[in-house]
Coordinates of C-alpha atoms in Angstrom, one line a residue:
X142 CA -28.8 -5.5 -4.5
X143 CA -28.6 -1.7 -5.0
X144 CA -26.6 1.1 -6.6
X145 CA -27.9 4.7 -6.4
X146 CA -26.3 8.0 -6.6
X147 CA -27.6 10.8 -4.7
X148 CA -27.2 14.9 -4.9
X149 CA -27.4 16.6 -1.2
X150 CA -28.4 19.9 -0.5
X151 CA -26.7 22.7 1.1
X152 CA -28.8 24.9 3.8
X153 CA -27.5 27.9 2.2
X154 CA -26.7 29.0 -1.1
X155 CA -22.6 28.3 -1.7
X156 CA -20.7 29.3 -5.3
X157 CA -20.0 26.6 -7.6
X158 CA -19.8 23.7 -4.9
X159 CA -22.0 20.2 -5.3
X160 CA -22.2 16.9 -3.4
X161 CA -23.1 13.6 -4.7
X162 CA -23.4 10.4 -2.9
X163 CA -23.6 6.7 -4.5
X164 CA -24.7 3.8 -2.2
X165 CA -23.6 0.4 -3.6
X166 CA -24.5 -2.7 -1.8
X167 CA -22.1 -5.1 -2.5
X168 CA -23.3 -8.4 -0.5
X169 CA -26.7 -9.0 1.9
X170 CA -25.4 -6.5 4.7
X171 CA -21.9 -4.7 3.4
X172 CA -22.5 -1.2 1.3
X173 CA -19.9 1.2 -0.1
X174 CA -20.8 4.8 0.0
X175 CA -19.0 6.9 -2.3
X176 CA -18.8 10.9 -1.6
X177 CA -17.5 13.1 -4.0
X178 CA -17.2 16.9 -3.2
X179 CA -17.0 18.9 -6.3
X180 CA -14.9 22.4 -5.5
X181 CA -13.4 23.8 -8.3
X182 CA -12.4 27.0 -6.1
X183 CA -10.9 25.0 -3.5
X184 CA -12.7 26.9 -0.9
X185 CA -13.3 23.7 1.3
X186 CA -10.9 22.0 4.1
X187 CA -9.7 18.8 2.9
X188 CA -7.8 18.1 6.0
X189 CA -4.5 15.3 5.5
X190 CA -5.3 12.0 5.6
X191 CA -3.4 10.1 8.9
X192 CA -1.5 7.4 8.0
X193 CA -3.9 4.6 9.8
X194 CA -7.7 3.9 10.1
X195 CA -8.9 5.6 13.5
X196 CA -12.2 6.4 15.8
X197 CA -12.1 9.7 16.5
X198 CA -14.8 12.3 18.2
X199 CA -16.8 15.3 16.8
X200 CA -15.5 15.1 13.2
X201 CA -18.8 16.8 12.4
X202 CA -16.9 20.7 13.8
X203 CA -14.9 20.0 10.6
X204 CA -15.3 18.6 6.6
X205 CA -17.3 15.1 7.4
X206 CA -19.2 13.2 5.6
X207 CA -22.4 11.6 7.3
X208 CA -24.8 8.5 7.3
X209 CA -27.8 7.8 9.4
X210 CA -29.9 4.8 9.3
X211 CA -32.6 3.2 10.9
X212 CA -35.1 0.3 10.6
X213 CA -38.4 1.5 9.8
X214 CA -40.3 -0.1 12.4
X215 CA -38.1 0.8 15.0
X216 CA -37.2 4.4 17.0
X217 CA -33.5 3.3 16.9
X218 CA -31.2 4.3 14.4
X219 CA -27.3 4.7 13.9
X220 CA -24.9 7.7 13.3
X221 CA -21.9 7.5 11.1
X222 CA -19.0 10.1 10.6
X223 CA -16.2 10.1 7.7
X224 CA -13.2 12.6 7.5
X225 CA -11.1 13.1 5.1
X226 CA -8.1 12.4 7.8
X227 CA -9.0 8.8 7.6
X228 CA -10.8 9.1 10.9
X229 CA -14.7 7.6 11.6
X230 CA -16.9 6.8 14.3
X231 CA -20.4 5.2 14.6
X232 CA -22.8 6.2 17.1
X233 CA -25.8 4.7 18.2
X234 CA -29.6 6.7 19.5
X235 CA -32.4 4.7 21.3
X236 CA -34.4 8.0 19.4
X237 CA -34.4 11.1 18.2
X238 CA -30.9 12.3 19.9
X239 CA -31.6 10.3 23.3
X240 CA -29.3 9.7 24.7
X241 CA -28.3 13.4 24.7
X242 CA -24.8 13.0 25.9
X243 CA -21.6 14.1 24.2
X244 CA -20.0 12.6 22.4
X245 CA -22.9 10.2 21.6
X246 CA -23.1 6.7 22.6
X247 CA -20.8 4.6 20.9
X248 CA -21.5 1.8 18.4
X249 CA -18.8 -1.2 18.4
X250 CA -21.1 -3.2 16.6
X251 CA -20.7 -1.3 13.1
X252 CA -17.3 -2.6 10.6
X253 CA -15.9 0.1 8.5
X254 CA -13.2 -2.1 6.2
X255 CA -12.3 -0.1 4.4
X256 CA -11.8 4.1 4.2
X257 CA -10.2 5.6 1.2
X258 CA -9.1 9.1 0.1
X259 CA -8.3 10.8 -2.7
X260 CA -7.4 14.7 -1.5
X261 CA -7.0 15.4 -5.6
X262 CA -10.6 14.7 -6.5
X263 CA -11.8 15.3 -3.2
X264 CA -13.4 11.7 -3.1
X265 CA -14.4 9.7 0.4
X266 CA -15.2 6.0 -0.2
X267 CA -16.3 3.9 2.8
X268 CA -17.4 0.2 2.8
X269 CA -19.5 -0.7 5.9
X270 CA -20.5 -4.0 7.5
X271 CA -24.1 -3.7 8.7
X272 CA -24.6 -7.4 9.7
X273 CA -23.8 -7.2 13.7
X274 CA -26.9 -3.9 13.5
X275 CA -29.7 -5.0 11.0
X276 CA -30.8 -7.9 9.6
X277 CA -30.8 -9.4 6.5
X278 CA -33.8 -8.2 4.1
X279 CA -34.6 -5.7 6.8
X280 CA -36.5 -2.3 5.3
X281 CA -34.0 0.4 6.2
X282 CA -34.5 4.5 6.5
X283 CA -31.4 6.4 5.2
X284 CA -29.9 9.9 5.3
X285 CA -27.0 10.7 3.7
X286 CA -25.6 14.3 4.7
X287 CA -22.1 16.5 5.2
X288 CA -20.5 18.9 6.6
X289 CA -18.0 21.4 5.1
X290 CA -15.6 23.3 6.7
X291 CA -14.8 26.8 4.3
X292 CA -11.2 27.8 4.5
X293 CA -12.5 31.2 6.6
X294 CA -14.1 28.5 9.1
X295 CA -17.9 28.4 8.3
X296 CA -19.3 25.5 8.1
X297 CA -22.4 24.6 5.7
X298 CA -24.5 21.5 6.1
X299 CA -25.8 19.5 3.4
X300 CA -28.3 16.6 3.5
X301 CA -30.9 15.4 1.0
X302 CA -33.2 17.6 2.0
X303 CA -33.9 20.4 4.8
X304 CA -37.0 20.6 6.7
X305 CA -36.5 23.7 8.4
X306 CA -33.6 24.5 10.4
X307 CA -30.4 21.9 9.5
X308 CA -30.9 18.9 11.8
X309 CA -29.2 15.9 10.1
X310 CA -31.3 13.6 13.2
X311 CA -34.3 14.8 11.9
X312 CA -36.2 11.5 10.2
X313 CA -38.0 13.0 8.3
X314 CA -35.2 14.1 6.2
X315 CA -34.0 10.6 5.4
X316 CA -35.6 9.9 2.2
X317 CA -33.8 7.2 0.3
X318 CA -35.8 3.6 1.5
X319 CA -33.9 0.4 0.9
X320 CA -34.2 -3.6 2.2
X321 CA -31.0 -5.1 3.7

């Protein structure tokens, strides 16, 4: 079992704003992930949170909160998405962005059970299901990333660390190493 707490990066310098991430595993194969956007300006989009637990499509044009992973010895690895509206998805790569198509491949085998809000502290906390994707005491690649949508509509990307251009499929970039 883990618990870590992570700061991401932005690709460009931004006033006053932080992210931190903690990863808890809870059980063999079911983590929460706990985002917590610090804004003390208010400058990002904190869209309203729906009513009900949805799939939804290119979250990433606005405020989402990101996971990749992939087993080390393998070229495959998942996408996930988190918006503040209480909307996910899960997508799924054979590699490095193949298949190309948009949106991605879908991933049905991934369980989100639970996504929860809180638009006051600006806090996303998702627990995952992993066992249908990995298995148990499997070595694992992470990335943990965002997006943030400014109230002017830029966008700024954040992600443990940038090599080069921002490219959250880039493996390289995932640098936190865990076993299932």
């Amino acid at each position: 079992m883990f618990k870590q707490c992570y700061d991401l990066y932005v690709n460009r310098p931004e006033s006053e704003l932080s992210v931190q991430v903690e990863i808890e595993q809870l059980t063999a194969q079911c983590w929460q992930l706990m985002y917590q956007l610090n804004d003390p300006q208010q400058q990002i989009v904190w869209p309203e949170a729906q009513t009900v637990l949805s799939r939804q499509d290119y979250l990433w044009e606005s405020t989402c909160f990101e996971l990749f992973v992939q087993a080390v010895v393998s070229s495959e690895y998942l996408e996930l998405n988190f918006s503040p509206t209480l909307q996910w998805n899960a997508y799924s790569f054979d590699e490095y962005r193949r298949p190309a198509q948009m949106p991605p491949r879908r991933d049905d085998r991934l369980k989100v059970l639970s996504l929860e809000v809180d638009t006051h502290t600006r806090q996303l906390v998702a627990v995952v299901d992993w066992s249908e994707c990995f298995v148990a005491g499997q070595a694992l690649r992470v990335g943990l990333t965002c997006v943030l949508k400014d109230q002017v509509g830029r966008c700024s990307y954040w992600a443990l660390q940038h090599g080069g251009e921002p490219d959250f499929h880039r493996a390289s970039d995932w640098l936190i190493q865990v076993d299932m």
